[in-house]
XYZ file of C-alpha atoms in Angstrom:
398
model
C 8.295 -14.208 4.528
C 8.030 -13.338 0.841
C 5.430 -10.682 1.635
C 7.682 -9.176 4.311
C 10.589 -9.092 1.843
C 8.390 -7.174 -0.597
C 7.620 -4.726 2.194
C 11.347 -4.314 2.873
C 11.918 -3.519 -0.788
C 9.348 -0.703 -0.686
C 10.921 1.052 2.308
C 13.197 2.974 -0.029
C 16.758 4.177 0.323
C 16.365 7.963 0.575
C 15.060 9.923 3.524
C 16.237 11.413 6.773
C 19.737 11.314 8.232
C 20.340 8.301 10.446
C 22.352 7.882 13.632
C 24.863 5.690 11.815
C 25.296 7.048 8.271
C 24.261 4.319 5.842
C 25.524 4.547 2.246
C 22.620 4.734 -0.154
C 24.235 2.120 -2.394
C 24.331 -0.309 0.535
C 20.633 0.290 1.310
C 19.727 -0.177 -2.350
C 21.612 -3.466 -2.414
C 19.653 -4.591 0.636
C 16.245 -3.566 -0.731
C 16.884 -5.037 -4.191
C 18.282 -8.186 -2.604
C 15.046 -8.459 -0.627
C 13.025 -8.247 -3.862
C 15.122 -10.924 -5.561
C 14.841 -13.133 -2.463
C 11.048 -12.652 -2.397
C 10.797 -13.672 -6.052
C 12.998 -16.732 -5.580
C 11.094 -17.810 -2.478
C 7.711 -17.371 -4.171
C 8.954 -19.283 -7.221
C 10.272 -22.115 -5.052
C 6.853 -22.407 -3.385
C 4.957 -22.194 -6.682
C 7.060 -24.193 -9.166
C 3.918 -25.273 -11.021
C 3.148 -21.588 -11.710
C -0.425 -21.658 -10.460
C -2.004 -18.194 -10.346
C -5.282 -16.734 -9.160
C -7.044 -14.656 -11.816
C -6.925 -10.980 -10.860
C -7.986 -7.951 -12.881
C -5.889 -5.754 -10.589
C -2.602 -7.607 -11.155
C -3.441 -7.964 -14.860
C -3.796 -4.178 -15.226
C -0.635 -3.745 -13.166
C 1.111 -6.046 -15.639
C -0.177 -3.964 -18.548
C 1.332 -0.911 -16.831
C 4.724 -2.378 -17.713
C 4.028 -1.620 -21.389
C 4.127 2.210 -21.181
C 6.862 1.939 -18.551
C 9.157 0.017 -20.896
C 8.244 1.984 -24.037
C 9.048 5.266 -22.330
C 12.095 4.094 -20.394
C 13.962 2.652 -23.390
C 14.288 6.207 -24.745
C 16.618 6.921 -21.769
C 15.311 10.475 -21.358
C 15.817 10.192 -17.603
C 18.927 8.013 -17.774
C 19.747 4.356 -17.283
C 17.967 4.386 -13.936
C 14.668 4.127 -15.818
C 15.550 0.648 -17.096
C 16.589 -0.408 -13.609
C 13.237 0.762 -12.213
C 11.409 -1.089 -14.998
C 13.202 -4.308 -14.105
C 12.335 -3.751 -10.456
C 8.658 -3.208 -11.286
C 8.590 -6.314 -13.499
C 10.118 -8.470 -10.763
C 7.692 -6.980 -8.229
C 4.660 -7.810 -10.414
C 5.958 -11.308 -11.133
C 6.269 -11.957 -7.390
C 2.688 -10.798 -6.850
C 1.491 -13.254 -9.511
C 3.368 -16.096 -7.814
C 1.907 -15.222 -4.403
C -1.644 -14.944 -5.741
C -2.042 -18.690 -5.218
C -2.437 -18.091 -1.453
C -4.946 -15.252 -1.635
C -7.652 -17.461 -0.135
C -5.874 -16.979 3.215
C -6.620 -13.263 3.104
C -7.036 -12.569 6.838
C -3.760 -14.362 7.550
C -2.211 -12.001 4.995
C -3.769 -9.051 6.845
C -2.055 -10.160 10.054
C 1.232 -10.522 8.179
C 0.754 -7.023 6.773
C 0.189 -5.634 10.267
C 3.164 -7.455 11.783
C 5.400 -6.268 8.966
C 4.656 -2.598 9.528
C 4.585 -2.969 13.306
C 8.201 -4.130 13.014
C 8.994 -0.959 11.051
C 7.260 1.199 13.677
C 9.211 -0.561 16.439
C 12.397 0.355 14.560
C 11.222 3.973 14.386
C 10.385 4.018 18.107
C 13.792 2.526 18.925
C 15.447 5.301 16.938
C 13.408 7.872 18.856
C 14.599 6.450 22.181
C 18.219 6.095 21.109
C 18.624 9.483 19.401
C 15.641 11.823 19.910
C 17.492 14.736 18.322
C 18.087 12.768 15.120
C 14.534 11.386 15.109
C 12.986 14.875 15.470
C 15.238 17.022 13.241
C 14.780 20.736 12.672
C 15.050 20.446 8.882
C 11.761 18.492 8.991
C 10.158 20.958 11.372
C 10.456 18.660 14.386
C 8.472 15.877 12.704
C 9.292 12.262 13.456
C 11.666 10.533 11.003
C 13.547 7.258 10.974
C 16.784 7.517 12.941
C 17.920 3.925 12.325
C 16.581 3.539 8.765
C 16.055 6.565 6.463
C 12.278 6.979 6.653
C 10.410 10.229 6.015
C 7.449 11.475 8.107
C 4.882 10.637 5.367
C 6.191 7.060 5.238
C 5.935 6.587 8.998
C 2.505 8.190 9.015
C 1.351 5.858 6.249
C 2.533 2.723 8.055
C 1.001 3.854 11.363
C -2.349 4.709 9.747
C -2.602 1.377 7.928
C -1.691 -0.561 11.079
C -4.277 1.321 13.154
C -7.043 0.939 10.578
C -6.578 -2.780 9.982
C -6.195 -3.539 13.704
C -9.405 -1.668 14.552
C -11.283 -3.619 11.885
C -9.920 -6.930 13.183
C -11.088 -5.914 16.656
C -14.576 -5.122 15.371
C -14.622 -8.476 13.599
C -13.617 -10.182 16.876
C -10.410 -11.531 15.324
C -8.252 -10.043 18.084
C -8.597 -9.055 21.721
C -8.958 -5.559 23.117
C -5.651 -5.809 24.960
C -3.829 -6.989 21.848
C -5.378 -4.216 19.773
C -4.537 -1.556 22.373
C -0.872 -2.630 22.442
C -0.672 -1.906 18.701
C -3.121 0.962 18.196
C -2.078 3.324 21.006
C 1.676 3.479 20.192
C 0.906 3.687 16.467
C -1.406 6.670 17.055
C 1.318 8.376 19.107
C 3.825 7.903 16.280
C 1.262 9.129 13.749
C 0.683 12.281 15.800
C 4.437 12.892 16.042
C 4.817 12.754 12.255
C 2.254 15.577 11.772
C 1.153 13.857 8.552
C -2.183 15.305 7.500
C -2.682 12.994 4.523
C -2.248 9.825 6.592
C -4.565 11.138 9.306
C -7.326 12.064 6.860
C -6.864 8.768 5.016
C -7.202 6.856 8.288
C -10.388 8.680 9.268
C -12.054 8.486 5.850
C -11.045 4.865 5.337
C -12.377 3.806 8.739
C -15.660 5.652 8.197
C -16.245 3.878 4.880
C -15.090 0.484 6.173
C -17.185 0.616 9.343
C -20.100 1.931 7.299
C -19.939 -1.227 5.198
C -20.369 -3.262 8.419
C -22.977 -0.982 9.967
C -26.021 -3.106 9.120
C -24.498 -6.492 9.940
C -22.217 -5.903 12.944
C -23.330 -4.688 16.362
C -19.724 -3.958 17.503
C -19.284 -1.775 14.423
C -22.413 0.220 15.293
C -21.292 0.699 18.893
C -17.784 1.702 17.858
C -19.168 4.177 15.316
C -21.463 5.764 17.906
C -18.670 6.124 20.476
C -16.310 7.456 17.823
C -18.809 10.165 16.856
C -19.253 11.192 20.503
C -15.500 11.271 21.184
C -14.789 13.164 17.969
C -17.429 15.776 18.816
C -16.052 16.284 22.324
C -12.473 16.486 21.030
C -13.454 18.994 18.341
C -15.047 21.258 20.957
C -12.494 20.940 23.772
C -9.260 20.700 21.782
C -10.192 22.777 18.735
C -7.252 25.169 19.054
C -4.720 22.370 19.608
C -6.079 20.384 16.669
C -5.943 23.460 14.454
C -2.317 24.140 15.431
C -1.390 20.517 14.782
C -3.086 20.581 11.397
C -1.427 23.835 10.297
C 2.064 22.687 11.472
C 3.106 26.314 11.905
C 2.251 27.194 8.296
C 0.251 30.154 7.085
C -3.093 29.894 5.330
C -1.422 30.780 2.002
C 1.091 27.951 2.349
C -1.707 25.550 3.248
C -3.835 26.602 0.274
C -0.779 26.194 -1.961
C -0.277 22.682 -0.534
C 3.178 23.610 0.795
C 4.460 24.549 -2.653
C 3.153 21.431 -4.394
C 0.750 23.401 -6.604
C 3.630 25.306 -8.219
C 5.375 22.057 -9.195
C 2.111 20.633 -10.530
C 1.421 23.721 -12.666
C 4.951 23.648 -14.078
C 4.677 19.924 -14.876
C 1.369 20.367 -16.704
C 2.684 23.396 -18.613
C 5.780 21.516 -19.823
C 5.641 21.072 -23.645
C 5.498 17.401 -24.633
C 5.471 15.402 -27.828
C 2.633 13.060 -28.723
C 4.718 10.073 -27.626
C 5.511 11.698 -24.275
C 1.841 12.464 -23.700
C 0.844 8.872 -24.417
C 3.723 6.953 -22.803
C 5.573 9.478 -20.612
C 9.313 10.053 -20.250
C 10.197 6.899 -18.296
C 10.353 5.812 -14.679
C 12.269 8.368 -12.622
C 12.748 9.342 -8.983
C 9.276 10.974 -8.952
C 10.630 14.501 -9.300
C 10.301 17.339 -11.811
C 13.079 19.904 -12.221
C 14.636 18.621 -9.018
C 11.443 19.058 -6.947
C 9.218 16.200 -5.719
C 5.953 15.793 -7.603
C 3.983 14.515 -4.582
C 0.963 13.461 -6.629
C 0.495 9.919 -7.901
C -1.610 10.897 -10.889
C 0.756 13.588 -12.132
C 3.750 11.331 -11.469
C 2.153 8.561 -13.552
C 1.285 11.076 -16.297
C 4.861 12.363 -16.306
C 6.477 8.908 -16.345
C 3.938 6.620 -18.082
C 1.716 9.073 -19.919
C -2.022 9.042 -20.418
C -1.986 5.275 -20.952
C -0.517 4.836 -17.487
C -3.136 7.122 -15.952
C -5.918 5.080 -17.596
C -4.455 1.799 -16.302
C -3.996 3.099 -12.745
C -7.550 4.457 -12.744
C -8.725 1.073 -14.032
C -6.995 -0.683 -11.123
C -8.762 1.472 -8.540
C -12.119 1.238 -10.341
C -11.830 -2.546 -10.620
C -11.129 -2.909 -6.905
C -13.878 -0.452 -5.967
C -16.418 -2.145 -8.226
C -15.686 -5.612 -6.843
C -15.860 -4.248 -3.282
C -19.344 -2.892 -3.956
C -20.514 -6.245 -5.330
C -19.230 -8.369 -2.444
C -21.572 -9.064 0.505
C -20.760 -7.348 3.817
C -17.894 -9.077 5.612
C -14.706 -8.322 7.505
C -12.420 -8.946 4.479
C -14.557 -6.582 2.407
C -14.333 -3.889 5.106
C -10.523 -4.205 5.254
C -10.353 -3.949 1.470
C -12.560 -0.839 1.443
C -10.318 0.775 4.052
C -7.182 0.104 1.997
C -8.742 1.278 -1.275
C -10.071 4.480 0.294
C -6.780 5.208 2.016
C -4.711 4.739 -1.158
C -7.157 6.740 -3.282
C -7.109 9.695 -0.878
C -3.334 9.562 -0.376
C -2.726 9.573 -4.116
C -3.488 13.317 -4.151
C -0.361 14.258 -2.177
C 1.759 11.083 -2.331
C 3.353 9.074 -5.134
C 3.580 5.329 -5.617
C 0.621 4.050 -7.652
C 2.692 3.663 -10.811
C 5.790 1.972 -9.402
C 6.751 -0.685 -6.861
C 5.693 0.868 -3.557
C 3.886 0.267 -0.301
C 0.695 1.616 -1.888
C 0.741 -1.187 -4.458
C 1.201 -3.669 -1.606
C -1.856 -2.195 0.145
C -3.912 -2.479 -3.043
C -2.684 -6.019 -3.661
C -3.834 -6.954 -0.171
C -7.218 -5.404 -1.007
C -7.364 -7.522 -4.183
C -6.567 -10.638 -2.129
C -9.339 -9.771 0.336
C -11.821 -9.361 -2.509
C -10.803 -12.503 -4.407
C -13.561 -15.030 -4.931
C -13.349 -17.913 -2.429
C -11.992 -21.213 -3.671
C -14.937 -23.593 -4.227
C -14.868 -26.596 -1.976
C -14.429 -29.961 -3.675
C -17.648 -31.924 -3.348
C -17.171 -35.629 -2.538
C -18.441 -38.046 -5.154
C -21.306 -40.478 -4.553
C -20.445 -43.610 -2.574
C -19.992 -46.808 -4.593
C -22.956 -49.106 -4.949
C -23.120 -51.876 -2.324
C -21.476 -55.099 -3.365
C -19.341 -53.453 -6.044
C -15.657 -52.763 -5.507
C -14.548 -49.258 -6.470
C -12.896 -48.967 -9.840
C -9.130 -48.888 -9.671
C -7.623 -45.572 -10.793
C -4.062 -45.627 -12.118
C -1.603 -43.816 -9.885
C -0.389 -41.501 -12.660
C -3.887 -40.067 -13.143
C -4.665 -39.416 -9.479
C -2.844 -36.096 -9.558
């Protein structure tokens, strides 16, 4: 429940127009209330404050330093302090939940169910109001009609659900019928969002994850072989349709310019900055520059948390990738590799690695999957025959 509340907090409050207009202040109250409830619930379950050691969460905690140092200058307004408090509460909740990381595959199922619920909400909005769910101002791409969700968000949730469900199927942790009920509708929603980043992240992440199981899993080898055959046939037969879907009606110039993103990136890098702004940034903002979205995690972190933030975010990804390479082949390792690869690829055109977001939840799940198993307690030797066991005082048994 605490994990689902964290997911609700990362849904955001800005996006498409909904069927019933929802005030942004009301949505923000709901998402922040979910974060506070997640923290209180995790604290109630972990009153003894027992944590699992984690380099990822430790580096994420250190990321609060440049966030606070830059936000207290109030260059981007009082909202920076609010976002710092939100990030601090988010990180504290992750520390409290780290005690249960040994149940990593159960957490994977919770992660899937959480985003399946969001996709069901999106599908319900599509059935109730198809015109609102496929608006012209988004080029006919699927958006959230009941909750303000953008096409990249829906594409991200669908891609993560598909990837993790496929890996659970290959690991024989779910049935084919159960996987088909989730994967097929999620792929349809992903196709309707026309999200290129999510699609490429899904494909690259699955290739790397299945490749990590290639030598130890026969189902993974069979799935990989069939996937190569189907992809080759689809590339030959549906090449024109796939090209049209990928271009989304844009010209080659617009595609090479990344739909205008490159102009914002060049302007952000050319902006004159002081030494303090280069090191610590200008403070947590709404991930925009001159009123335009940055749409790049690394540049957003550089703009808000400076070079120190970039180093810490890179350290988080390198720590997770290094541990994934050292772990023996297994299903949890494959799921972690998929999540790390997906977040690393998406960081080029999406934001979220430097603030409380769904991407940090994905990476936290990867850290839980890569956590060292809890050593089993070995029973002591039996007492010698004829000797009664020594009495242990009750207050020391704990």
